[in-house]
Amino acid sequence: MEPGGHRPAEKRGGGRRRCVILSVAAGLLLVTVAVVLGLTLRQKADKLRPTFMARCKGFKGYDCEKIWEEFTQAYVGQDPCKVPMEAYDPLVAAAPLKSSCNRIMLWSKTKEMVHDFTKKKDCFITLEDTVLGFVLDGLTWCGKEGSSETFTTSCPGWTECENNPVRSFWKRASAAFADVACGDVTAMLNGSITTPFDPKGIFGSIEVKRLNSTRVSSLNIVLVTQKNAVANCRNTSLKDLQKVLDVGITYNCTEVAESQILECSSNPEIPCGACW
Ligand code: N1C
């Protein structure tokens, strides 16, 4: 037998084997990358529930599992541009708001200022102090047609479509909040913008319109001003506000410097209601 007779065939065989091993390794690598990627993405998508539950647990007397179920039924499996505010009716029914007199604080374009104030002084309640507002504050969520998952990224924003799950939630929750308002209602608006009253915002399009004169006696606007304030209580947008307000509700407006609000909220000696 020729000593090197089989060599070329062996060589060819070795090359093929190496080729197979390399393909298997590349395949395994691909599968591993896909699994890891899938798991991280899934973890991201499932992050909403733990946050929701952890925040909900702090509220006594609410069935958080039930609230979560009613919450997800509003948008899971739906086109994220076709979720109307009514989709959250069962959620609002599962976590009813308590009626509150003289303590309701509404706002528009003053979110941080308002919450900084309400955190320090215990005189007002914002929607974020209620279970629904608290658990969902600052979060993003949506579903997808034909999927049973909750997504927290790549959800449509307000510029893409009005009926997105986040905006519709805030509209529905705000409506419920305005419905339980009673007595004197306060609203902080931003005096550093040319139109402090935005008729298209949730405060303007939902809350103001739902204040009912049989329950609410006055709406007191606190117009928060800074050094070079661009708006005052005579601002035309505030005339529009009065036009949509239920007749029978007394309208008041006070310009208050932001520095005064900050000073007042950081001084525990000053009683509630004496800040403006
Ligand atoms: O559209 P806006 O304000 O006029 O709505 C504010 C108004 C408040 O009085 C609240 O009761 O509506 C209620 N509300 C919230 O409580 C809330 N928390 C967080 C409305 N929106 C809320 N968010 C988010 O802020 C929400 O995602 C939406 O995008 C903004 C609206 O803020 P805005 O334009 O300043």
mmCIF file of C-alpha atoms and ligand atoms in Angstrom:
data_model
loop_
_atom_site.group_PDB
_atom_site.id
_atom_site.type_symbol
_atom_site.label_atom_id
_atom_site.label_comp_id
_atom_site.label_asym_id
_atom_site.label_seq_id
_atom_site.Cartn_x
_atom_site.Cartn_y
_atom_site.Cartn_z
ATOM 1 C CA MET A 1 0.000 0.000 0.000
ATOM 2 C CA GLU A 2 1.284 3.402 -0.860
ATOM 3 C CA PRO A 3 2.144 5.067 2.413
ATOM 4 C CA GLY A 4 0.621 8.287 1.456
ATOM 5 C CA GLY A 5 -2.230 6.637 -0.493
ATOM 6 C CA HIS A 6 -4.975 7.677 1.917
ATOM 7 C CA ARG A 7 -3.470 10.964 2.894
ATOM 8 C CA PRO A 8 -5.361 13.205 0.486
ATOM 9 C CA ALA A 9 -8.686 11.581 1.446
ATOM 10 C CA GLU A 10 -7.823 11.865 5.168
ATOM 11 C CA LYS A 11 -6.857 15.474 4.641
ATOM 12 C CA ARG A 12 -10.166 16.122 2.898
ATOM 13 C CA GLY A 13 -12.004 14.286 5.723
ATOM 14 C CA GLY A 14 -10.235 16.407 8.396
ATOM 15 C CA GLY A 15 -11.157 19.591 6.588
ATOM 16 C CA ARG A 16 -14.803 18.582 6.415
ATOM 17 C CA ARG A 17 -14.814 17.622 10.109
ATOM 18 C CA ARG A 18 -13.275 20.974 11.043
ATOM 19 C CA CYS A 19 -15.870 22.674 8.893
ATOM 20 C CA VAL A 20 -18.709 20.787 10.645
ATOM 21 C CA ILE A 21 -17.278 21.582 14.101
ATOM 22 C CA LEU A 22 -16.983 25.268 13.182
ATOM 23 C CA SER A 23 -20.575 25.398 11.884
ATOM 24 C CA VAL A 24 -21.882 23.681 15.032
ATOM 25 C CA ALA A 25 -19.928 26.140 17.211
ATOM 26 C CA ALA A 26 -21.241 29.119 15.245
ATOM 27 C CA GLY A 27 -24.766 27.716 15.496
ATOM 28 C CA LEU A 28 -24.442 27.239 19.254
ATOM 29 C CA LEU A 29 -23.102 30.781 19.631
ATOM 30 C CA LEU A 30 -26.028 32.154 17.647
ATOM 31 C CA VAL A 31 -28.549 30.215 19.742
ATOM 32 C CA THR A 32 -26.891 31.418 22.990
ATOM 33 C CA VAL A 33 -26.939 35.054 21.829
ATOM 34 C CA ALA A 34 -30.597 34.734 20.803
ATOM 35 C CA VAL A 35 -31.590 33.162 24.157
ATOM 36 C CA VAL A 36 -29.696 35.764 26.220
ATOM 37 C CA LEU A 37 -31.152 38.602 24.138
ATOM 38 C CA GLY A 38 -34.636 37.131 24.404
ATOM 39 C CA LEU A 39 -34.324 36.808 28.169
ATOM 40 C CA THR A 40 -33.083 40.362 28.695
ATOM 41 C CA LEU A 41 -35.838 41.771 26.500
ATOM 42 C CA ARG A 42 -38.434 39.670 28.326
ATOM 43 C CA GLN A 43 -37.101 40.875 31.670
ATOM 44 C CA LYS A 44 -37.525 44.433 30.442
ATOM 45 C CA ALA A 45 -41.099 43.779 29.333
ATOM 46 C CA ASP A 46 -42.019 42.129 32.631
ATOM 47 C CA LYS A 47 -40.577 44.906 34.770
ATOM 48 C CA LEU A 48 -43.869 46.777 34.951
ATOM 49 C CA ARG A 49 -45.694 44.220 37.100
ATOM 50 C CA PRO A 50 -43.164 44.149 39.976
ATOM 51 C CA THR A 51 -43.062 47.966 40.061
ATOM 52 C CA PHE A 52 -46.856 48.158 39.969
ATOM 53 C CA MET A 53 -47.201 45.554 42.732
ATOM 54 C CA ALA A 54 -44.513 47.002 44.986
ATOM 55 C CA ARG A 55 -46.079 50.457 44.780
ATOM 56 C CA CYS A 56 -49.620 49.108 45.225
ATOM 57 C CA LYS A 57 -48.724 47.137 48.377
ATOM 58 C CA GLY A 58 -48.289 50.423 50.267
ATOM 59 C CA PHE A 59 -52.021 51.124 49.985
ATOM 60 C CA LYS A 60 -54.129 49.297 52.528
ATOM 61 C CA GLY A 61 -57.507 47.829 51.618
ATOM 62 C CA TYR A 62 -56.907 47.409 47.894
ATOM 63 C CA ASP A 63 -56.773 44.091 46.033
ATOM 64 C CA CYS A 64 -53.584 44.686 44.024
ATOM 65 C CA GLU A 65 -53.898 41.447 41.987
ATOM 66 C CA LYS A 66 -57.399 42.433 40.904
ATOM 67 C CA ILE A 67 -56.289 45.997 40.124
ATOM 68 C CA TRP A 68 -53.399 44.617 38.012
ATOM 69 C CA GLU A 69 -55.814 42.322 36.117
ATOM 70 C CA GLU A 70 -58.219 45.173 35.370
ATOM 71 C CA PHE A 71 -55.307 47.386 34.377
ATOM 72 C CA THR A 72 -53.854 44.938 31.846
ATOM 73 C CA GLN A 73 -57.229 44.079 30.281
ATOM 74 C CA ALA A 74 -57.397 47.689 29.035
ATOM 75 C CA TYR A 75 -54.437 47.449 26.629
ATOM 76 C CA VAL A 76 -53.050 43.864 26.375
ATOM 77 C CA GLY A 77 -53.532 42.445 22.875
ATOM 78 C CA GLN A 78 -54.720 45.838 21.598
ATOM 79 C CA ASP A 79 -53.361 48.084 18.871
ATOM 80 C CA PRO A 80 -51.453 50.663 21.020
ATOM 81 C CA CYS A 81 -53.009 53.517 19.054
ATOM 82 C CA LYS A 82 -56.573 52.333 19.613
ATOM 83 C CA VAL A 83 -56.982 52.294 23.396
ATOM 84 C CA PRO A 84 -59.784 54.700 24.372
ATOM 85 C CA MET A 85 -60.029 56.157 27.885
ATOM 86 C CA GLU A 86 -63.165 54.021 28.463
ATOM 87 C CA ALA A 87 -60.950 50.925 28.301
ATOM 88 C CA TYR A 88 -59.933 51.817 31.864
ATOM 89 C CA ASP A 89 -63.507 51.955 33.237
ATOM 90 C CA PRO A 90 -63.149 48.513 34.915
ATOM 91 C CA LEU A 91 -59.824 49.606 36.437
ATOM 92 C CA VAL A 92 -61.357 52.742 37.948
ATOM 93 C CA ALA A 93 -64.249 50.623 39.267
ATOM 94 C CA ALA A 94 -61.762 48.227 40.913
ATOM 95 C CA ALA A 95 -59.910 51.070 42.672
ATOM 96 C CA PRO A 96 -62.558 53.686 43.444
ATOM 97 C CA LEU A 97 -61.425 57.120 44.599
ATOM 98 C CA LYS A 98 -62.619 58.534 47.884
ATOM 99 C CA SER A 99 -64.468 61.814 47.789
ATOM 100 C CA SER A 100 -62.339 64.667 49.014
ATOM 101 C CA CYS A 101 -63.482 68.128 50.029
ATOM 102 C CA ASN A 102 -61.304 71.257 49.936
ATOM 103 C CA ARG A 103 -58.128 69.233 49.491
ATOM 104 C CA ILE A 104 -57.977 68.457 45.785
ATOM 105 C CA MET A 105 -54.981 69.895 43.961
ATOM 106 C CA LEU A 106 -54.980 69.916 40.162
ATOM 107 C CA TRP A 107 -52.134 71.166 37.975
ATOM 108 C CA SER A 108 -50.903 71.691 34.456
ATOM 109 C CA LYS A 109 -47.238 72.108 33.451
ATOM 110 C CA THR A 110 -46.234 72.445 37.108
ATOM 111 C CA LYS A 111 -45.833 68.770 38.034
ATOM 112 C CA GLU A 112 -42.546 69.014 39.956
ATOM 113 C CA MET A 113 -43.439 72.225 41.778
ATOM 114 C CA VAL A 114 -46.794 70.787 42.879
ATOM 115 C CA HIS A 115 -45.408 67.508 44.145
ATOM 116 C CA ASP A 116 -42.522 69.178 45.914
ATOM 117 C CA PHE A 117 -45.121 71.311 47.682
ATOM 118 C CA THR A 118 -47.624 68.560 48.518
ATOM 119 C CA LYS A 119 -44.839 66.301 49.817
ATOM 120 C CA LYS A 120 -43.723 68.905 52.337
ATOM 121 C CA LYS A 121 -47.111 70.304 53.350
ATOM 122 C CA ASP A 122 -49.961 67.970 54.140
ATOM 123 C CA CYS A 123 -52.837 70.127 52.885
ATOM 124 C CA PHE A 124 -53.609 68.875 49.418
ATOM 125 C CA ILE A 125 -54.142 65.619 47.562
ATOM 126 C CA THR A 126 -52.999 65.147 43.967
ATOM 127 C CA LEU A 127 -53.935 62.249 41.696
ATOM 128 C CA GLU A 128 -50.470 60.800 42.411
ATOM 129 C CA ASP A 129 -51.470 60.417 46.076
ATOM 130 C CA THR A 130 -54.252 58.003 45.114
ATOM 131 C CA VAL A 131 -53.525 54.334 44.412
ATOM 132 C CA LEU A 132 -53.963 54.531 40.630
ATOM 133 C CA GLY A 133 -51.969 57.729 40.163
ATOM 134 C CA PHE A 134 -49.252 56.484 42.498
ATOM 135 C CA VAL A 135 -48.685 53.052 40.946
ATOM 136 C CA LEU A 136 -48.507 54.323 37.366
ATOM 137 C CA ASP A 137 -46.760 57.673 37.810
ATOM 138 C CA GLY A 138 -43.812 58.033 35.437
ATOM 139 C CA LEU A 139 -44.329 54.632 33.775
ATOM 140 C CA THR A 140 -44.830 53.675 30.124
ATOM 141 C CA TRP A 141 -46.697 50.616 28.890
ATOM 142 C CA CYS A 142 -48.466 49.238 25.857
ATOM 143 C CA GLY A 143 -49.635 46.003 24.245
ATOM 144 C CA LYS A 144 -49.539 44.654 20.733
ATOM 145 C CA GLU A 145 -52.232 43.040 18.585
ATOM 146 C CA GLY A 146 -52.008 39.252 18.827
ATOM 147 C CA SER A 147 -49.682 39.343 21.859
ATOM 148 C CA SER A 148 -50.419 38.743 25.530
ATOM 149 C CA GLU A 149 -47.356 40.689 26.671
ATOM 150 C CA THR A 150 -46.875 44.105 28.221
ATOM 151 C CA PHE A 151 -44.185 46.238 26.603
ATOM 152 C CA THR A 152 -42.407 49.125 28.278
ATOM 153 C CA THR A 153 -40.299 50.301 25.353
ATOM 154 C CA SER A 154 -41.164 51.381 21.789
ATOM 155 C CA CYS A 155 -44.672 52.379 22.869
ATOM 156 C CA PRO A 156 -46.305 55.148 20.789
ATOM 157 C CA GLY A 157 -45.904 58.662 22.166
ATOM 158 C CA TRP A 158 -48.471 61.459 22.149
ATOM 159 C CA THR A 159 -47.212 62.814 18.853
ATOM 160 C CA GLU A 160 -47.865 59.475 17.160
ATOM 161 C CA CYS A 161 -51.407 58.919 18.362
ATOM 162 C CA GLU A 162 -53.828 60.370 20.891
ATOM 163 C CA ASN A 163 -55.441 57.082 21.936
ATOM 164 C CA ASN A 164 -52.298 55.487 23.340
ATOM 165 C CA PRO A 165 -52.576 53.442 26.567
ATOM 166 C CA VAL A 166 -50.657 55.915 28.766
ATOM 167 C CA ARG A 167 -52.489 59.075 27.707
ATOM 168 C CA SER A 168 -55.879 57.338 27.848
ATOM 169 C CA PHE A 169 -55.105 56.126 31.370
ATOM 170 C CA TRP A 170 -54.293 59.634 32.624
ATOM 171 C CA LYS A 171 -57.415 60.981 30.960
ATOM 172 C CA ARG A 172 -59.626 58.345 32.606
ATOM 173 C CA ALA A 173 -57.979 58.601 36.047
ATOM 174 C CA SER A 174 -58.110 62.416 35.927
ATOM 175 C CA ALA A 175 -61.806 62.282 35.046
ATOM 176 C CA ALA A 176 -62.427 60.056 38.073
ATOM 177 C CA PHE A 177 -60.385 62.418 40.258
ATOM 178 C CA ALA A 178 -62.361 65.497 39.110
ATOM 179 C CA ASP A 179 -65.599 63.573 39.684
ATOM 180 C CA VAL A 180 -64.846 63.137 43.396
ATOM 181 C CA ALA A 181 -63.753 66.765 43.890
ATOM 182 C CA CYS A 182 -65.852 68.767 46.290
ATOM 183 C CA GLY A 183 -65.878 72.154 48.002
ATOM 184 C CA ASP A 184 -62.940 74.387 47.098
ATOM 185 C CA VAL A 185 -60.605 73.005 44.443
ATOM 186 C CA THR A 186 -57.085 74.362 43.867
ATOM 187 C CA ALA A 187 -55.060 74.228 40.639
ATOM 188 C CA MET A 188 -51.442 75.268 40.111
ATOM 189 C CA LEU A 189 -50.721 76.641 36.655
ATOM 190 C CA ASN A 190 -47.452 77.808 35.133
ATOM 191 C CA GLY A 191 -46.983 81.583 34.804
ATOM 192 C CA SER A 192 -43.712 81.163 32.932
ATOM 193 C CA ILE A 193 -45.415 80.046 29.723
ATOM 194 C CA THR A 194 -47.537 82.177 27.395
ATOM 195 C CA THR A 195 -50.648 79.996 27.728
ATOM 196 C CA PRO A 196 -50.903 78.733 31.316
ATOM 197 C CA PHE A 197 -54.285 77.224 30.476
ATOM 198 C CA ASP A 198 -53.929 74.650 27.708
ATOM 199 C CA PRO A 199 -57.406 73.601 26.555
ATOM 200 C CA LYS A 200 -55.896 70.458 24.986
ATOM 201 C CA GLY A 201 -54.124 69.301 28.145
ATOM 202 C CA ILE A 202 -55.754 66.880 30.567
ATOM 203 C CA PHE A 203 -56.466 69.641 33.076
ATOM 204 C CA GLY A 204 -58.131 71.761 30.372
ATOM 205 C CA SER A 205 -59.924 69.116 28.363
ATOM 206 C CA ILE A 206 -61.032 66.758 31.130
ATOM 207 C CA GLU A 207 -60.728 67.999 34.716
ATOM 208 C CA VAL A 208 -62.061 71.556 34.434
ATOM 209 C CA LYS A 209 -65.017 70.333 32.397
ATOM 210 C CA ARG A 210 -65.915 67.630 34.908
ATOM 211 C CA LEU A 211 -66.007 69.840 37.997
ATOM 212 C CA ASN A 212 -69.676 69.868 38.908
ATOM 213 C CA SER A 213 -71.274 72.888 40.606
ATOM 214 C CA THR A 214 -73.522 70.657 42.700
ATOM 215 C CA ARG A 215 -70.389 69.480 44.522
ATOM 216 C CA VAL A 216 -67.671 72.045 43.813
ATOM 217 C CA SER A 217 -68.062 75.620 45.068
ATOM 218 C CA SER A 218 -64.858 77.238 43.795
ATOM 219 C CA LEU A 219 -61.828 76.740 41.554
ATOM 220 C CA ASN A 220 -58.819 78.596 42.883
ATOM 221 C CA ILE A 221 -56.015 79.067 40.390
ATOM 222 C CA VAL A 222 -52.531 79.542 41.797
ATOM 223 C CA LEU A 223 -50.501 81.002 38.950
ATOM 224 C CA VAL A 224 -46.887 80.225 39.805
ATOM 225 C CA THR A 225 -44.640 83.038 38.621
ATOM 226 C CA GLN A 226 -40.876 83.382 38.355
ATOM 227 C CA LYS A 227 -38.783 86.584 38.080
ATOM 228 C CA ASN A 228 -39.534 87.236 34.408
ATOM 229 C CA ALA A 229 -43.078 85.900 34.422
ATOM 230 C CA VAL A 230 -44.726 85.996 31.023
ATOM 231 C CA ALA A 231 -48.295 85.446 32.211
ATOM 232 C CA ASN A 232 -50.513 86.976 34.868
ATOM 233 C CA CYS A 233 -54.103 86.405 35.998
ATOM 234 C CA ARG A 234 -55.383 88.579 33.124
ATOM 235 C CA ASN A 235 -53.955 86.125 30.565
ATOM 236 C CA THR A 236 -56.393 85.395 27.727
ATOM 237 C CA SER A 237 -56.048 81.653 28.159
ATOM 238 C CA LEU A 238 -57.495 82.036 31.654
ATOM 239 C CA LYS A 239 -60.575 83.698 30.136
ATOM 240 C CA ASP A 240 -61.024 80.505 28.108
ATOM 241 C CA LEU A 241 -60.808 78.496 31.308
ATOM 242 C CA GLN A 242 -63.664 80.475 32.848
ATOM 243 C CA LYS A 243 -65.763 79.865 29.734
ATOM 244 C CA VAL A 244 -65.615 76.080 30.122
ATOM 245 C CA LEU A 245 -66.086 76.100 33.893
ATOM 246 C CA ASP A 246 -69.560 75.068 35.086
ATOM 247 C CA VAL A 247 -71.628 78.179 35.926
ATOM 248 C CA GLY A 248 -72.143 78.198 39.655
ATOM 249 C CA ILE A 249 -68.483 77.483 40.416
ATOM 250 C CA THR A 250 -66.691 80.605 41.673
ATOM 251 C CA TYR A 251 -63.431 81.310 39.859
ATOM 252 C CA ASN A 252 -60.428 82.891 41.601
ATOM 253 C CA CYS A 253 -56.877 83.495 40.439
ATOM 254 C CA THR A 254 -53.825 84.461 42.501
ATOM 255 C CA GLU A 255 -50.328 85.140 41.198
ATOM 256 C CA VAL A 256 -47.811 83.588 43.558
ATOM 257 C CA ALA A 257 -44.022 83.790 43.238
ATOM 258 C CA GLU A 258 -42.348 80.386 43.087
ATOM 259 C CA SER A 259 -39.883 81.565 45.736
ATOM 260 C CA GLN A 260 -42.785 82.242 48.107
ATOM 261 C CA ILE A 261 -44.159 78.736 47.599
ATOM 262 C CA LEU A 262 -40.722 77.202 48.203
ATOM 263 C CA GLU A 263 -40.174 79.289 51.325
ATOM 264 C CA CYS A 264 -43.585 78.430 52.678
ATOM 265 C CA SER A 265 -43.335 74.691 52.025
ATOM 266 C CA SER A 266 -39.934 74.438 53.684
ATOM 267 C CA ASN A 267 -41.127 76.242 56.828
ATOM 268 C CA PRO A 268 -43.114 73.856 59.069
ATOM 269 C CA GLU A 269 -44.256 76.816 61.212
ATOM 270 C CA ILE A 270 -46.416 78.237 58.444
ATOM 271 C CA PRO A 271 -49.842 76.574 58.516
ATOM 272 C CA CYS A 272 -51.536 75.044 55.503
ATOM 273 C CA GLY A 273 -53.409 77.574 53.461
ATOM 274 C CA ALA A 274 -51.181 80.505 54.441
ATOM 275 C CA CYS A 275 -48.818 80.041 51.489
ATOM 276 C CA TRP A 276 -50.850 82.304 49.171
HETATM 277 O O1 N1C B 1 -52.143 67.450 30.631
HETATM 278 P P1 N1C B 1 -52.066 68.200 31.921
HETATM 279 O O2 N1C B 1 -50.633 68.461 32.413
HETATM 280 O O3 N1C B 1 -52.815 69.497 31.931
HETATM 281 O O4 N1C B 1 -52.656 67.244 33.070
HETATM 282 C C1 N1C B 1 -52.518 67.513 34.406
HETATM 283 C C2 N1C B 1 -53.767 67.146 35.190
HETATM 284 C C3 N1C B 1 -53.470 67.182 36.683
HETATM 285 O O5 N1C B 1 -54.366 68.054 37.345
HETATM 286 C C4 N1C B 1 -53.574 65.746 37.184
HETATM 287 O O6 N1C B 1 -54.668 65.570 38.048
HETATM 288 O O7 N1C B 1 -54.178 65.824 34.898
HETATM 289 C C5 N1C B 1 -53.808 64.899 35.921
HETATM 290 N N1 N1C B 1 -52.584 64.152 35.472
HETATM 291 C C6 N1C B 1 -51.781 63.465 36.374
HETATM 292 O O8 N1C B 1 -52.059 63.328 37.563
HETATM 293 C C7 N1C B 1 -50.568 62.948 35.867
HETATM 294 N N2 N1C B 1 -49.526 62.348 36.475
HETATM 295 C C8 N1C B 1 -48.593 62.165 35.564
HETATM 296 C C9 N1C B 1 -52.272 64.183 34.133
HETATM 297 N N3 N1C B 1 -51.129 63.716 33.647
HETATM 298 C C10 N1C B 1 -50.266 63.104 34.532
HETATM 299 N N4 N1C B 1 -49.028 62.620 34.389
HETATM 300 C C11 N1C B 1 -48.221 62.700 33.186
HETATM 301 O O9 N1C B 1 -48.004 64.108 32.975
HETATM 302 C C12 N1C B 1 -48.920 62.179 31.969
HETATM 303 O O10 N1C B 1 -48.146 61.139 31.408
HETATM 304 C C13 N1C B 1 -48.932 63.316 31.016
HETATM 305 O O11 N1C B 1 -48.067 63.032 29.929
HETATM 306 C C14 N1C B 1 -48.334 64.516 31.655
HETATM 307 C C15 N1C B 1 -49.343 65.663 31.636
HETATM 308 O O12 N1C B 1 -48.795 66.799 32.170
HETATM 309 P P2 N1C B 1 -49.218 68.292 31.796
HETATM 310 O O13 N1C B 1 -49.271 68.509 30.308
HETATM 311 O O14 N1C B 1 -48.312 69.178 32.575
#
